[in-house]
Short mmCIF file of C-alpha atoms in Angstrom, two decimals:
data_model
loop_
_atom_site.label_atom_id
_atom_site.label_comp_id
_atom_site.label_asym_id
_atom_site.label_seq_id
_atom_site.Cartn_x
_atom_site.Cartn_y
_atom_site.Cartn_z
CA UNK A 1 100.50 112.99 60.58
CA UNK A 2 100.86 114.93 63.90
CA UNK A 3 97.77 114.24 66.04
CA UNK A 4 96.38 116.65 68.93
CA UNK A 5 94.42 115.38 71.74
CA UNK A 6 92.26 118.16 73.52
CA UNK A 7 91.09 117.91 77.16
CA UNK A 8 88.39 119.96 78.73
CA UNK A 9 88.15 120.44 82.45
CA UNK A 10 84.74 121.30 84.16
CA UNK A 11 85.14 123.55 87.18
CA UNK A 12 82.93 123.81 90.11
CA UNK A 13 82.57 127.55 90.61
CA UNK A 14 80.95 128.87 93.52
CA UNK A 15 78.48 130.72 93.97
CA UNK A 16 76.58 129.11 91.02
CA UNK A 17 75.96 131.26 87.86
CA UNK A 18 72.11 131.64 88.46
CA UNK A 19 72.59 132.87 91.90
CA UNK A 20 75.34 135.46 90.69
CA UNK A 21 72.78 136.78 88.00
CA UNK A 22 70.04 136.91 90.60
CA UNK A 23 72.09 138.98 92.81
CA UNK A 24 73.03 141.30 89.98
CA UNK A 25 69.39 141.61 88.90
CA UNK A 26 67.99 142.04 92.33
CA UNK A 27 70.44 143.53 94.61
CA UNK A 28 69.90 143.36 98.34
CA UNK A 29 68.45 146.42 100.23
CA UNK A 30 70.86 149.14 101.17
CA UNK A 31 70.89 149.44 105.02
CA UNK A 32 73.45 152.12 105.09
CA UNK A 33 74.19 155.04 102.79
CA UNK A 34 77.92 154.78 101.97
CA UNK A 35 79.89 155.00 98.64
CA UNK A 36 80.53 151.90 96.78
CA UNK A 37 83.96 150.21 97.27
CA UNK A 38 86.34 150.97 94.63
CA UNK A 39 86.67 147.26 93.86
CA UNK A 40 84.42 146.36 91.20
CA UNK A 41 82.04 143.31 91.61
CA UNK A 42 83.73 141.59 88.82
CA UNK A 43 87.15 141.35 90.88
CA UNK A 44 85.13 139.82 93.57
CA UNK A 45 83.95 137.11 91.17
CA UNK A 46 87.12 136.50 89.94
CA UNK A 47 88.79 136.19 93.27
CA UNK A 48 86.16 133.70 94.09
CA UNK A 49 87.09 131.70 91.15
CA UNK A 50 90.57 131.86 91.64
CA UNK A 51 90.10 130.43 95.31
CA UNK A 52 88.04 127.57 93.91
CA UNK A 53 90.63 126.55 91.31
CA UNK A 54 93.19 126.47 94.26
CA UNK A 55 91.00 124.31 96.59
CA UNK A 56 90.16 121.94 93.90
CA UNK A 57 93.72 121.49 93.00
CA UNK A 58 94.76 121.01 96.46
CA UNK A 59 91.91 118.43 97.14
CA UNK A 60 93.37 116.56 94.15
CA UNK A 61 96.94 116.88 95.50
CA UNK A 62 95.41 115.25 98.85
CA UNK A 63 93.89 112.61 97.34
CA UNK A 64 96.93 111.73 95.39
CA UNK A 65 99.11 112.27 98.79
CA UNK A 66 96.87 109.53 100.69
CA UNK A 67 100.06 107.42 100.51
CA UNK A 68 103.15 108.11 102.31
CA UNK A 69 106.43 107.83 100.26
CA UNK A 70 107.21 104.24 101.78
CA UNK A 71 103.72 103.25 100.92
CA UNK A 72 103.83 104.50 97.48
CA UNK A 73 107.16 102.44 96.99
CA UNK A 74 105.31 99.34 97.77
CA UNK A 75 102.37 100.31 95.21
CA UNK A 76 105.09 100.92 92.75
CA UNK A 77 106.28 97.68 93.28
CA UNK A 78 102.80 96.10 92.82
CA UNK A 79 101.96 97.73 89.46
CA UNK A 80 102.41 95.28 86.80
CA UNK A 81 102.26 92.18 88.81
CA UNK A 82 99.72 89.66 87.28
CA UNK A 83 97.48 87.55 89.18
CA UNK A 84 98.24 89.25 92.36
CA UNK A 85 101.44 87.74 93.02
CA UNK A 86 101.06 84.34 90.88
CA UNK A 87 102.99 85.45 87.74
CA UNK A 88 105.31 87.74 89.57
CA UNK A 89 109.15 87.35 88.64
CA UNK A 90 111.82 86.75 91.23
CA UNK A 91 112.67 90.68 90.89
CA UNK A 92 109.24 91.71 91.44
CA UNK A 93 108.83 89.54 94.32
CA UNK A 94 112.14 90.90 95.89
CA UNK A 95 110.87 94.47 95.21
CA UNK A 96 107.43 93.93 97.16
CA UNK A 97 109.22 92.00 100.26
CA UNK A 98 111.46 94.72 100.47
CA UNK A 99 108.92 97.50 100.54
CA UNK A 100 106.57 95.44 102.86
CA UNK A 101 109.51 95.08 105.37
CA UNK A 102 110.40 98.89 105.35
CA UNK A 103 106.40 99.39 106.29
CA UNK A 104 106.68 96.67 108.80
CA UNK A 105 109.48 98.68 110.39
CA UNK A 106 107.51 101.91 110.45
CA UNK A 107 105.18 103.36 112.88
CA UNK A 108 101.77 102.38 111.70
CA UNK A 109 98.64 102.55 113.74
CA UNK A 110 99.36 101.00 117.00
CA UNK A 111 97.15 97.93 117.81
CA UNK A 112 95.58 97.79 114.76
CA UNK A 113 92.72 95.30 115.95
CA UNK A 114 91.68 98.14 118.36
CA UNK A 115 91.38 100.78 115.69
CA UNK A 116 88.25 101.35 113.74
CA UNK A 117 90.48 102.00 110.58
CA UNK A 118 90.67 98.27 110.35
CA UNK A 119 86.76 97.92 109.83
CA UNK A 120 85.27 98.00 106.43
CA UNK A 121 86.10 96.10 102.92
CA UNK A 122 89.69 95.73 101.64
CA UNK A 123 90.66 94.90 97.98
CA UNK A 124 93.31 92.25 97.99
CA UNK A 125 96.20 93.60 95.83
CA UNK A 126 98.94 90.88 96.33
CA UNK A 127 99.84 87.61 98.21
CA UNK A 128 102.94 85.69 98.37
CA UNK A 129 101.30 82.41 98.21
CA UNK A 130 98.55 82.44 95.87
CA UNK A 131 98.57 78.80 94.70
CA UNK A 132 98.29 77.34 98.69
CA UNK A 133 96.31 78.14 101.54
CA UNK A 134 92.60 78.59 101.38
CA UNK A 135 90.34 77.24 98.75
CA UNK A 136 89.60 80.80 97.46
CA UNK A 137 93.20 81.33 96.94
CA UNK A 138 93.89 78.03 95.30
CA UNK A 139 90.99 78.64 92.91
CA UNK A 140 90.31 82.25 92.44
CA UNK A 141 93.08 84.57 93.70
CA UNK A 142 95.24 84.29 90.60
CA UNK A 143 92.72 85.18 88.12
CA UNK A 144 92.82 88.90 87.04
CA UNK A 145 89.55 88.77 85.84
CA UNK A 146 87.83 88.64 89.29
CA UNK A 147 88.04 91.11 92.11
CA UNK A 148 89.09 89.71 95.49
CA UNK A 149 87.98 91.47 99.06
CA UNK A 150 88.09 90.98 102.44
CA UNK A 151 85.57 92.42 104.83
CA UNK A 152 86.68 93.01 108.70
CA UNK A 153 83.98 93.89 111.01
CA UNK A 154 84.84 93.44 114.59
CA UNK A 155 82.83 95.75 116.92
CA UNK A 156 79.27 93.93 116.30
CA UNK A 157 77.41 91.44 118.02
CA UNK A 158 78.65 88.95 115.39
CA UNK A 159 82.17 89.86 114.49
CA UNK A 160 83.61 88.37 111.23
CA UNK A 161 86.00 88.44 108.81
CA UNK A 162 84.94 87.42 105.30
CA UNK A 163 86.90 86.57 102.11
CA UNK A 164 84.72 87.64 98.69
CA UNK A 165 85.29 86.85 95.10
CA UNK A 166 83.67 89.29 92.75
CA UNK A 167 83.25 87.71 89.43
CA UNK A 168 81.54 90.82 88.04
CA UNK A 169 78.56 93.22 88.38
CA UNK A 170 76.35 91.20 85.94
CA UNK A 171 77.35 87.58 87.53
CA UNK A 172 77.58 88.02 91.20
CA UNK A 173 79.90 86.85 93.91
CA UNK A 174 81.18 84.27 96.36
CA UNK A 175 81.32 85.24 99.80
CA UNK A 176 83.11 83.07 102.54
CA UNK A 177 82.62 83.94 106.25
CA UNK A 178 84.20 83.40 109.22
CA UNK A 179 83.44 84.06 112.96
CA UNK A 180 86.07 86.35 114.40
CA UNK A 181 87.72 87.67 117.83
CA UNK A 182 90.48 89.72 118.54
CA UNK A 183 93.35 87.78 120.21
CA UNK A 184 95.63 90.92 120.83
CA UNK A 185 96.71 94.09 119.25
CA UNK A 186 97.62 92.46 116.10
CA UNK A 187 95.98 89.11 115.96
CA UNK A 188 92.58 88.11 114.61
CA UNK A 189 91.28 84.51 115.38
CA UNK A 190 88.86 82.96 112.89
CA UNK A 191 86.85 80.08 112.10
CA UNK A 192 85.21 79.65 108.74
CA UNK A 193 81.41 78.45 109.21
CA UNK A 194 79.61 79.47 106.20
CA UNK A 195 79.75 80.52 102.29
CA UNK A 196 77.36 80.92 99.63
CA UNK A 197 77.05 82.06 96.03
CA UNK A 198 75.16 85.27 95.22
CA UNK A 199 73.97 85.06 91.45
CA UNK A 200 72.39 88.36 90.03
CA UNK A 201 70.38 85.88 87.76
CA UNK A 202 68.98 83.68 91.04
CA UNK A 203 66.67 85.17 93.62
CA UNK A 204 68.25 82.78 95.94
CA UNK A 205 71.90 81.97 97.49
CA UNK A 206 73.62 78.69 96.32
CA UNK A 207 75.69 77.13 99.08
CA UNK A 208 79.28 76.66 98.80
CA UNK A 209 80.15 72.87 98.78
CA UNK A 210 82.34 72.92 101.74
CA UNK A 211 81.60 71.17 105.00
CA UNK A 212 83.23 73.64 107.42
CA UNK A 213 81.93 71.92 110.37
CA UNK A 214 83.65 68.60 109.45
CA UNK A 215 87.01 70.25 108.88
CA UNK A 216 87.82 70.86 112.60
CA UNK A 217 90.95 72.91 113.00
CA UNK A 218 91.29 73.19 109.27
CA UNK A 219 88.62 75.75 109.26
CA UNK A 220 90.60 77.77 111.82
CA UNK A 221 93.27 80.08 111.62
CA UNK A 222 94.78 83.50 112.49
CA UNK A 223 95.55 86.84 110.75
CA UNK A 224 98.17 89.37 111.95
CA UNK A 225 98.04 93.09 110.84
CA UNK A 226 101.63 94.02 110.74
CA UNK A 227 100.99 97.25 109.17
CA UNK A 228 97.93 99.67 109.05
CA UNK A 229 98.37 103.21 107.31
CA UNK A 230 97.33 106.17 109.49
CA UNK A 231 95.17 107.14 106.50
CA UNK A 232 93.29 103.72 106.61
CA UNK A 233 93.89 102.91 102.83
CA UNK A 234 96.73 100.43 103.15
CA UNK A 235 96.91 97.20 105.07
CA UNK A 236 99.81 94.53 105.56
CA UNK A 237 98.75 91.02 107.09
CA UNK A 238 100.43 87.86 107.48
CA UNK A 239 98.49 84.45 108.03
CA UNK A 240 98.90 81.34 110.28
CA UNK A 241 100.09 79.52 106.81
CA UNK A 242 102.72 81.78 106.12
CA UNK A 243 101.02 83.94 103.46
CA UNK A 244 101.81 87.80 103.31
CA UNK A 245 98.67 89.96 102.15
CA UNK A 246 98.62 93.56 100.68
CA UNK A 247 95.20 95.22 100.83
CA UNK A 248 93.82 98.37 100.14
CA UNK A 249 90.71 100.40 100.76
CA UNK A 250 91.61 103.06 98.13
CA UNK A 251 93.47 102.12 95.05
CA UNK A 252 95.89 104.66 93.19
CA UNK A 253 94.75 105.59 89.81
CA UNK A 254 97.09 103.32 88.06
CA UNK A 255 95.80 100.55 89.70
CA UNK A 256 92.14 101.46 88.74
CA UNK A 257 93.43 101.54 85.31
CA UNK A 258 95.08 98.34 85.19
CA UNK A 259 91.96 96.79 86.74
CA UNK A 260 89.73 97.91 84.21
CA UNK A 261 92.09 96.61 81.55
CA UNK A 262 92.17 93.12 83.32
CA UNK A 263 88.40 92.89 83.39
CA UNK A 264 87.86 94.56 79.91
CA UNK A 265 85.46 96.74 81.08
CA UNK A 266 85.22 100.60 80.98
CA UNK A 267 88.78 100.73 79.59
CA UNK A 268 88.25 103.92 77.44
CA UNK A 269 86.67 105.62 80.36
CA UNK A 270 89.29 104.51 82.90
CA UNK A 271 92.06 105.97 80.40
CA UNK A 272 90.18 109.32 79.95
CA UNK A 273 89.68 109.67 83.68
CA UNK A 274 93.18 108.70 84.33
CA UNK A 275 94.89 111.20 81.68
CA UNK A 276 92.54 114.01 83.09
CA UNK A 277 93.74 113.46 86.64
CA UNK A 278 97.36 113.22 85.66
CA UNK A 279 96.94 116.45 83.92
CA UNK A 280 95.43 118.10 86.75
CA UNK A 281 98.35 116.82 89.10
CA UNK A 282 101.38 117.84 86.82
CA UNK A 283 101.77 119.72 83.71
CA UNK A 284 105.24 118.22 82.96
CA UNK A 285 105.47 116.61 79.41
CA UNK A 286 105.50 112.99 79.16
CA UNK A 287 108.88 111.46 77.86
CA UNK A 288 109.51 108.41 75.83
CA UNK A 289 111.60 106.33 78.43
CA UNK A 290 114.00 103.57 77.86
CA UNK A 291 113.16 100.27 78.82
CA UNK A 292 111.02 97.25 77.72
CA UNK A 293 107.53 97.92 77.40
CA UNK A 294 104.78 95.21 77.08
CA UNK A 295 101.58 96.37 74.98
CA UNK A 296 98.69 95.31 77.74
CA UNK A 297 95.91 97.10 75.53
CA UNK A 298 94.83 98.72 72.33
CA UNK A 299 91.67 100.28 70.84
CA UNK A 300 92.00 98.14 67.69
CA UNK A 301 91.29 94.46 67.77
CA UNK A 302 94.24 92.62 65.85
CA UNK A 303 94.00 91.84 62.34
CA UNK A 304 94.02 88.30 60.68
CA UNK A 305 97.73 88.93 59.39
CA UNK A 306 99.95 88.43 62.47
CA UNK A 307 103.08 90.16 60.38
CA UNK A 308 100.74 93.21 59.99
CA UNK A 309 100.02 93.43 63.79
CA UNK A 310 103.50 92.71 64.73
CA UNK A 311 105.07 95.37 62.12
CA UNK A 312 102.46 97.82 63.33
CA UNK A 313 103.24 97.29 67.14
CA UNK A 314 99.79 95.79 67.64
CA UNK A 315 101.46 92.80 69.77
CA UNK A 316 104.36 92.00 71.64
CA UNK A 317 106.63 94.33 73.23
CA UNK A 318 108.73 97.60 72.45
CA UNK A 319 112.47 98.06 73.41
CA UNK A 320 113.46 101.76 73.73
CA UNK A 321 117.10 102.37 73.94
CA UNK A 322 119.70 105.06 72.52
CA UNK A 323 116.93 106.65 70.10
CA UNK A 324 116.20 103.36 68.69
CA UNK A 325 112.75 101.47 69.08
CA UNK A 326 112.66 97.53 68.76
CA UNK A 327 109.46 95.65 68.38
CA UNK A 328 109.41 91.93 69.50
CA UNK A 329 106.93 89.25 69.03
CA UNK A 330 107.71 85.75 70.23
CA UNK A 331 105.71 83.59 67.54
CA UNK A 332 106.64 80.07 68.45
CA UNK A 333 108.96 78.45 70.92
CA UNK A 334 112.71 79.74 69.82
CA UNK A 335 111.17 81.66 66.94
CA UNK A 336 110.69 85.47 67.21
CA UNK A 337 109.61 88.50 65.09
CA UNK A 338 112.08 91.37 65.30
CA UNK A 339 111.79 95.09 63.80
CA UNK A 340 114.19 97.84 64.63
CA UNK A 341 113.81 101.46 63.73
CA UNK A 342 114.88 105.10 64.80
CA UNK A 343 112.88 107.84 66.41
CA UNK A 344 113.21 111.70 66.38
CA UNK A 345 111.09 114.12 68.62
CA UNK A 346 108.94 116.04 66.41
CA UNK A 347 106.99 118.02 69.12
CA UNK A 348 106.37 118.69 72.95
CA UNK A 349 104.60 115.24 73.03
CA UNK A 350 105.17 113.71 69.72
CA UNK A 351 108.00 111.21 67.91
CA UNK A 352 108.46 110.33 64.37
CA UNK A 353 109.37 106.69 64.28
CA UNK A 354 110.35 104.92 61.10
CA UNK A 355 110.71 101.05 61.55
CA UNK A 356 112.64 99.28 58.36
CA UNK A 357 114.76 96.56 59.75
CA UNK A 358 112.79 93.47 59.92
CA UNK A 359 113.50 89.81 60.33
CA UNK A 360 112.38 86.67 61.62
CA UNK A 361 114.77 85.09 63.95
CA UNK A 362 115.40 81.58 65.11
CA UNK A 363 118.57 80.83 67.48
CA UNK A 364 121.69 82.19 65.89
CA UNK A 365 119.85 82.62 62.48
CA UNK A 366 117.66 85.28 60.89
CA UNK A 367 115.64 85.91 57.86
CA UNK A 368 115.46 89.35 56.65
CA UNK A 369 112.03 90.65 55.86
CA UNK A 370 111.31 93.74 53.49
CA UNK A 371 108.92 95.88 55.70
CA UNK A 372 108.79 99.63 56.65
CA UNK A 373 106.38 101.04 58.82
CA UNK A 374 106.43 105.02 59.50
CA UNK A 375 104.49 106.07 62.98
CA UNK A 376 103.65 109.43 64.40
CA UNK A 377 103.65 108.63 68.06
CA UNK A 378 101.79 110.95 70.71
CA UNK A 379 102.58 110.38 74.19
CA UNK A 380 99.53 111.25 76.42
CA UNK A 381 100.97 109.90 79.62
CA UNK A 382 104.19 108.24 80.65
CA UNK A 383 105.89 107.47 84.04
CA UNK A 384 108.42 104.78 85.10
CA UNK A 385 105.60 102.11 84.99
CA UNK A 386 102.85 102.98 82.53
CA UNK A 387 102.86 104.38 79.20
CA UNK A 388 99.65 105.64 77.23
CA UNK A 389 100.27 106.64 73.64
CA UNK A 390 98.35 107.14 70.36
CA UNK A 391 100.33 105.49 67.50
CA UNK A 392 99.86 103.69 64.03
CA UNK A 393 96.30 104.53 62.45
CA UNK A 394 95.32 106.56 65.23
CA UNK A 395 95.29 103.64 67.79
CA UNK A 396 95.21 104.02 71.29
CA UNK A 397 97.87 101.98 73.28
CA UNK A 398 98.78 101.25 77.02
CA UNK A 399 102.19 99.58 77.76
CA UNK A 400 103.50 98.29 80.78
CA UNK A 401 107.04 98.77 81.53
CA UNK A 402 108.62 95.24 82.46
CA UNK A 403 112.24 96.00 82.05
CA UNK A 404 114.68 98.72 82.04
CA UNK A 405 116.32 101.23 84.37
CA UNK A 406 114.45 103.77 86.08
#
């Protein structure tokens, strides 16, 4: 059964409608006696509406264009990396390092430590050594559920660099602070000196059990900013222990969606906002791209039957190639479920899929299963990294591309 998804868009029209009605009912007094303009007032109103639409679209495009092409390449490389680098594959690490090196060779903000753009709260998106270095890195950085921030304030009476682990809006955060000083145009010197937990359910802070005064030089370090974007949205830094950090002030809308999925909060709202924004930027029809796609979220919880879940695409990954789709679910080490079918395009955004070749596979052996699943797949969004669709039993899916040519 074909599904239709409608989207509405609220427009901010200026002047407000009540002001337009008041002007129509109580026109201003005529100062001169002249003939009315040949242009009816309604045409003026439409001209204003048209300008409002253009301005709104321009603002949205400007927001999307807050990253340069080279910066977008780095963001694209970061999409789909779990644990801020902890679970990255060698290929993903190479893609990120290559994009970082390109930006470091570009003309970013000169002498970034002297720029106001470095000030503020930065969100950590990636680090090359999440399992080593500071205690925060060793304990919290690789956990997707937590958000990691770095605050940089150098132009105060007490200049500081602080690392923050935000557990959730309901729980609270851990803040580790360091006294900071500017060494040169790139380097910040720091020394950790205090830290505490702030819990929403406690009226006081809980000290972080690390004796910074006893650590001596171990509590000291430096941070080089090797690239700072002219928009102030992206920063690349390298630390004294060989760690590379990628931080952002404003995140890409795809990153916001993945963050909502990682924390499990506001996912549906994030999807609706993501799709609405994507439609306002482009009118291109989504295409079912080839490659390997890992399901990272669905609007339905899995049932008790793993076989039913696997056959309906509620778990595992999908491989799209040569007008065929393949469901793959790793059940046990060396044993996987496989189901192959064909698809045909049935509408601008819809595909009819018939899955009818299922088997349990262990090594070179396979045990066929009598199964058939028919799915009407509607693509709500698709790019080289993310696919949002509505499929079996009207379930909403988010897939992340893990393999396949672009």
